[in-house]
mmCIF file of C-alpha atoms in Angstrom:
data_model
loop_
_atom_site.group_PDB
_atom_site.id
_atom_site.type_symbol
_atom_site.label_atom_id
_atom_site.label_comp_id
_atom_site.label_asym_id
_atom_site.label_seq_id
_atom_site.Cartn_x
_atom_site.Cartn_y
_atom_site.Cartn_z
ATOM 1 C CA ILE A 335 94.513 70.016 86.250
ATOM 2 C CA THR A 336 97.690 70.725 88.222
ATOM 3 C CA SER A 337 99.022 68.584 91.064
ATOM 4 C CA THR A 338 97.358 70.983 93.458
ATOM 5 C CA GLY A 339 93.953 70.233 91.893
ATOM 6 C CA ILE A 340 93.626 73.659 90.275
ATOM 7 C CA SER A 341 92.326 73.596 86.708
ATOM 8 C CA THR A 342 94.509 75.212 84.053
ATOM 9 C CA CYS A 343 91.691 74.965 81.486
ATOM 10 C CA LEU A 344 90.882 78.558 80.676
ATOM 11 C CA PRO A 345 87.398 79.724 79.639
ATOM 12 C CA PRO A 346 86.825 80.948 76.073
ATOM 13 C CA THR A 347 86.560 84.684 75.452
ATOM 14 C CA ASN A 348 85.063 87.014 72.858
ATOM 15 C CA VAL A 349 81.793 85.121 72.384
ATOM 16 C CA VAL A 350 80.205 86.866 69.397
ATOM 17 C CA SER A 351 76.987 86.305 67.440
ATOM 18 C CA SER A 352 76.607 86.989 63.710
ATOM 19 C CA ASN A 353 74.492 85.989 60.694
ATOM 20 C CA ILE A 354 71.372 86.399 62.825
ATOM 21 C CA SER A 355 68.128 85.360 61.102
ATOM 22 C CA PRO A 356 64.587 84.478 62.240
ATOM 23 C CA ASN A 357 65.623 80.913 63.117
ATOM 24 C CA GLY A 358 69.392 80.956 63.281
ATOM 25 C CA ALA A 359 72.656 82.581 64.318
ATOM 26 C CA THR A 360 76.373 81.836 64.173
ATOM 27 C CA ILE A 361 78.316 81.923 67.445
ATOM 28 C CA THR A 362 82.101 82.244 67.476
ATOM 29 C CA TRP A 363 84.601 82.540 70.315
ATOM 30 C CA THR A 364 88.308 82.654 71.080
ATOM 31 C CA ALA A 365 89.772 79.464 72.539
ATOM 32 C CA GLY A 366 91.075 79.633 76.074
ATOM 33 C CA GLY A 367 94.253 77.796 75.108
ATOM 34 C CA THR A 368 94.675 74.007 75.384
ATOM 35 C CA GLU A 369 91.137 72.717 75.032
ATOM 36 C CA THR A 370 90.195 70.007 72.544
ATOM 37 C CA GLN A 371 86.465 70.747 72.435
ATOM 38 C CA TRP A 372 83.812 73.059 73.841
ATOM 39 C CA GLN A 373 80.373 72.925 75.377
ATOM 40 C CA ILE A 374 77.963 75.661 74.337
ATOM 41 C CA ALA A 375 74.891 76.460 76.438
ATOM 42 C CA TYR A 376 71.994 78.616 75.309
ATOM 43 C CA LYS A 377 68.458 79.583 76.280
ATOM 44 C CA PRO A 378 65.807 82.175 75.589
ATOM 45 C CA THR A 379 66.578 85.091 77.894
ATOM 46 C CA ALA A 380 63.144 84.743 79.504
ATOM 47 C CA SER A 381 63.759 81.053 80.303
ATOM 48 C CA SER A 382 65.654 79.520 83.214
ATOM 49 C CA THR A 383 66.511 76.280 81.377
ATOM 50 C CA TRP A 384 69.771 75.958 79.444
ATOM 51 C CA THR A 385 70.239 73.680 76.437
ATOM 52 C CA THR A 386 73.765 72.425 75.724
ATOM 53 C CA ALA A 387 75.680 71.039 72.758
ATOM 54 C CA PHE A 388 79.280 69.888 72.207
ATOM 55 C CA VAL A 389 81.571 71.382 69.569
ATOM 56 C CA ALA A 390 84.686 69.447 68.579
ATOM 57 C CA THR A 391 85.992 70.915 65.319
ATOM 58 C CA ALA A 392 86.378 74.714 65.504
ATOM 59 C CA PRO A 393 85.333 77.533 67.848
ATOM 60 C CA THR A 394 82.060 78.184 66.048
ATOM 61 C CA TYR A 395 78.479 76.923 66.282
ATOM 62 C CA ASN A 396 75.503 77.438 63.964
ATOM 63 C CA PHE A 397 71.988 77.593 65.385
ATOM 64 C CA THR A 398 69.226 76.640 62.924
ATOM 65 C CA THR A 399 66.080 75.980 64.986
ATOM 66 C CA LEU A 400 65.630 79.127 67.068
ATOM 67 C CA THR A 401 62.395 81.062 67.470
ATOM 68 C CA ALA A 402 61.935 84.306 65.539
ATOM 69 C CA SER A 403 61.904 87.666 67.362
ATOM 70 C CA THR A 404 63.329 86.121 70.530
ATOM 71 C CA ALA A 405 66.177 87.238 72.807
ATOM 72 C CA TYR A 406 68.743 84.528 73.616
ATOM 73 C CA ASP A 407 71.612 84.059 76.082
ATOM 74 C CA VAL A 408 74.643 81.979 75.130
ATOM 75 C CA LYS A 409 77.828 80.948 76.934
ATOM 76 C CA VAL A 410 80.702 78.570 76.177
ATOM 77 C CA ARG A 411 83.150 76.561 78.262
ATOM 78 C CA ALA A 412 86.321 74.714 77.300
ATOM 79 C CA ILE A 413 86.910 70.994 77.731
ATOM 80 C CA CYS A 414 90.635 70.334 78.030
ATOM 81 C CA SER A 415 90.518 66.668 79.044
ATOM 82 C CA ALA A 416 88.288 64.191 80.814
ATOM 83 C CA GLY A 417 87.163 65.818 84.019
ATOM 84 C CA ASP A 418 88.973 69.063 83.274
ATOM 85 C CA THR A 419 86.656 71.820 82.046
ATOM 86 C CA SER A 420 86.823 75.556 82.390
ATOM 87 C CA ALA A 421 84.266 77.864 83.855
ATOM 88 C CA TYR A 422 81.733 79.223 81.400
ATOM 89 C CA SER A 423 82.491 82.381 79.491
ATOM 90 C CA THR A 424 80.664 85.602 80.114
ATOM 91 C CA ILE A 425 77.078 85.341 78.841
ATOM 92 C CA SER A 426 76.548 86.877 75.403
ATOM 93 C CA ASN A 427 73.153 88.021 74.125
ATOM 94 C CA PHE A 428 71.481 88.263 70.741
ATOM 95 C CA THR A 429 67.942 88.555 69.380
ATOM 96 C CA THR A 430 66.659 86.677 66.359
ATOM 97 C CA THR A 431 65.041 88.735 63.643
ATOM 98 C CA ALA A 432 61.347 88.732 62.763
ATOM 99 C CA THR A 433 60.013 86.330 60.160
ATOM 100 C CA PRO A 434 59.763 88.243 56.864
ATOM 101 C CA CYS A 435 56.264 89.244 55.843
ATOM 102 C CA ILE A 436 56.030 87.911 52.287
ATOM 103 C CA VAL A 437 53.938 89.585 49.573
ATOM 104 C CA PRO A 438 50.860 87.548 48.515
ATOM 105 C CA THR A 439 50.792 86.279 44.916
ATOM 106 C CA ASN A 440 48.214 85.358 42.281
ATOM 107 C CA VAL A 441 45.730 88.119 43.132
ATOM 108 C CA ALA A 442 42.690 87.489 40.928
ATOM 109 C CA ALA A 443 39.037 88.451 40.515
ATOM 110 C CA THR A 444 36.546 85.631 39.956
ATOM 111 C CA ASN A 445 32.761 85.358 39.601
ATOM 112 C CA ILE A 446 32.602 88.908 38.240
ATOM 113 C CA THR A 447 29.109 90.377 37.826
ATOM 114 C CA ASP A 448 27.870 93.890 37.124
ATOM 115 C CA ASN A 449 28.168 94.872 40.815
ATOM 116 C CA SER A 450 30.306 92.271 42.612
ATOM 117 C CA THR A 451 33.302 89.964 42.448
ATOM 118 C CA THR A 452 35.327 87.629 44.651
ATOM 119 C CA ILE A 453 39.023 88.472 45.108
ATOM 120 C CA THR A 454 41.386 85.596 45.898
ATOM 121 C CA TRP A 455 45.161 85.314 46.368
ATOM 122 C CA THR A 456 47.912 82.937 47.437
ATOM 123 C CA PRO A 457 49.307 83.598 50.953
ATOM 124 C CA GLY A 458 52.976 84.405 51.387
ATOM 125 C CA GLY A 459 53.247 82.042 54.345
ATOM 126 C CA SER A 460 53.866 83.899 57.602
ATOM 127 C CA GLU A 461 50.942 86.310 57.728
ATOM 128 C CA THR A 462 48.029 86.210 60.156
ATOM 129 C CA SER A 463 45.600 88.280 58.053
ATOM 130 C CA TRP A 464 45.363 90.469 54.940
ATOM 131 C CA GLN A 465 44.347 94.005 54.058
ATOM 132 C CA VAL A 466 42.454 94.454 50.774
ATOM 133 C CA GLN A 467 41.957 97.809 49.082
ATOM 134 C CA TYR A 468 40.103 98.593 45.846
ATOM 135 C CA LYS A 469 39.137 101.604 43.754
ATOM 136 C CA ILE A 470 37.865 102.619 40.350
ATOM 137 C CA SER A 471 40.979 102.684 38.195
ATOM 138 C CA THR A 472 40.660 106.416 37.437
ATOM 139 C CA SER A 473 40.108 107.372 41.076
ATOM 140 C CA SER A 474 42.751 108.280 43.650
ATOM 141 C CA ASN A 475 40.676 107.124 46.614
ATOM 142 C CA TRP A 476 40.967 103.553 47.874
ATOM 143 C CA THR A 477 38.194 101.726 49.711
ATOM 144 C CA ASN A 478 39.494 99.801 52.726
ATOM 145 C CA PRO A 479 37.338 96.917 53.937
ATOM 146 C CA ALA A 480 38.182 95.382 57.305
ATOM 147 C CA ALA A 481 41.162 93.007 57.350
ATOM 148 C CA VAL A 482 40.301 89.386 56.543
ATOM 149 C CA SER A 483 41.674 86.160 58.007
ATOM 150 C CA THR A 484 41.143 83.939 54.955
ATOM 151 C CA PRO A 485 42.687 84.504 51.484
ATOM 152 C CA SER A 486 39.527 85.764 49.765
ATOM 153 C CA ILE A 487 37.012 88.565 50.012
ATOM 154 C CA PHE A 488 33.628 89.228 48.374
ATOM 155 C CA LEU A 489 33.245 92.780 47.062
ATOM 156 C CA GLN A 490 29.796 94.120 46.263
ATOM 157 C CA GLY A 491 28.115 97.436 45.542
ATOM 158 C CA LEU A 492 30.412 98.014 42.578
ATOM 159 C CA GLN A 493 29.549 100.045 39.497
ATOM 160 C CA SER A 494 28.707 98.105 36.346
ATOM 161 C CA ASN A 495 30.962 98.070 33.293
ATOM 162 C CA THR A 496 33.743 99.703 35.319
ATOM 163 C CA THR A 497 37.433 98.886 35.638
ATOM 164 C CA TYR A 498 38.719 98.513 39.194
ATOM 165 C CA ASN A 499 42.170 98.210 40.715
ATOM 166 C CA VAL A 500 42.542 95.921 43.706
ATOM 167 C CA ARG A 501 45.564 95.309 45.924
ATOM 168 C CA VAL A 502 46.315 92.970 48.819
ATOM 169 C CA LYS A 503 49.026 93.043 51.466
ATOM 170 C CA ALA A 504 49.947 90.531 54.159
ATOM 171 C CA LEU A 505 49.706 91.518 57.816
ATOM 172 C CA CYS A 506 52.263 89.725 59.985
ATOM 173 C CA ASN A 507 53.235 89.841 63.639
ATOM 174 C CA PRO A 508 55.126 92.081 63.493
ATOM 175 C CA GLY A 509 55.148 94.030 60.252
ATOM 176 C CA GLU A 510 53.411 93.907 56.909
ATOM 177 C CA SER A 511 54.308 93.203 53.299
ATOM 178 C CA ALA A 512 54.153 95.377 50.214
ATOM 179 C CA PHE A 513 50.968 95.254 48.123
ATOM 180 C CA ALA A 514 50.264 92.817 45.303
ATOM 181 C CA SER A 515 47.907 94.264 42.681
ATOM 182 C CA ALA A 516 45.409 93.216 40.029
ATOM 183 C CA GLN A 517 42.705 94.776 37.862
ATOM 184 C CA PHE A 518 39.223 93.673 36.804
ATOM 185 C CA THR A 519 36.199 95.071 34.982
ATOM 186 C CA THR A 520 32.631 94.520 36.066
ATOM 187 C CA THR A 521 30.061 93.363 33.551
ATOM 188 C CA GLY A 522 26.853 95.080 32.395
ATOM 189 C CA GLY A 523 26.270 98.661 31.394
ATOM 190 C CA VAL A 524 23.910 97.924 28.502
ATOM 191 C CA ILE A 525 20.299 96.935 29.055
ATOM 192 C CA PRO A 526 19.275 94.385 26.412
ATOM 193 C CA PHE A 527 16.033 95.107 24.515
ATOM 194 C CA THR A 528 13.997 93.596 21.691
ATOM 195 C CA ILE A 529 12.553 95.488 18.758
ATOM 196 C CA ILE A 530 8.949 94.569 18.167
ATOM 197 C CA ALA A 531 7.673 95.178 14.650
ATOM 198 C CA SER A 532 4.531 97.285 14.438
#
């Protein structure tokens, strides 16, 4: 601060976001000049409440606990000495990416009978429901039951002694994963009989 009470602590410029992920981002800026540390302020764009943090090593800050698919505002000010801070920089904006929709694993058919089976799988982690499709292995037409909210589905009305393909994909908000596939064969097809001697 000069003898006239005017601050010579200049605000940072060129506030830039990079390495944006579902929960993080890296913020960099150009120092105003003589500052020894900075104060960064950020908030979701839709919020009116700013959160602040101090940076004392280099003009960069890494966010790690942000919310996916959310727009954020960020600004930085310089701290040149005790009681001498700059105005905040121009507000910069960025939006975190969506959480990846991960492909389910371990798709398997259990409790197979001549006309039914239970399909189970291991969730990827971020999905809210799953789409299951199945078909006779030699067919080109898939049957699409309604989406399910638990990682299993009971299929019935199948043909006996028949090989089926089944596939499962995760449904996220937003987006969906690729399919994970498996194959199973229903039982039956031969009616047992007993020969009775005449």
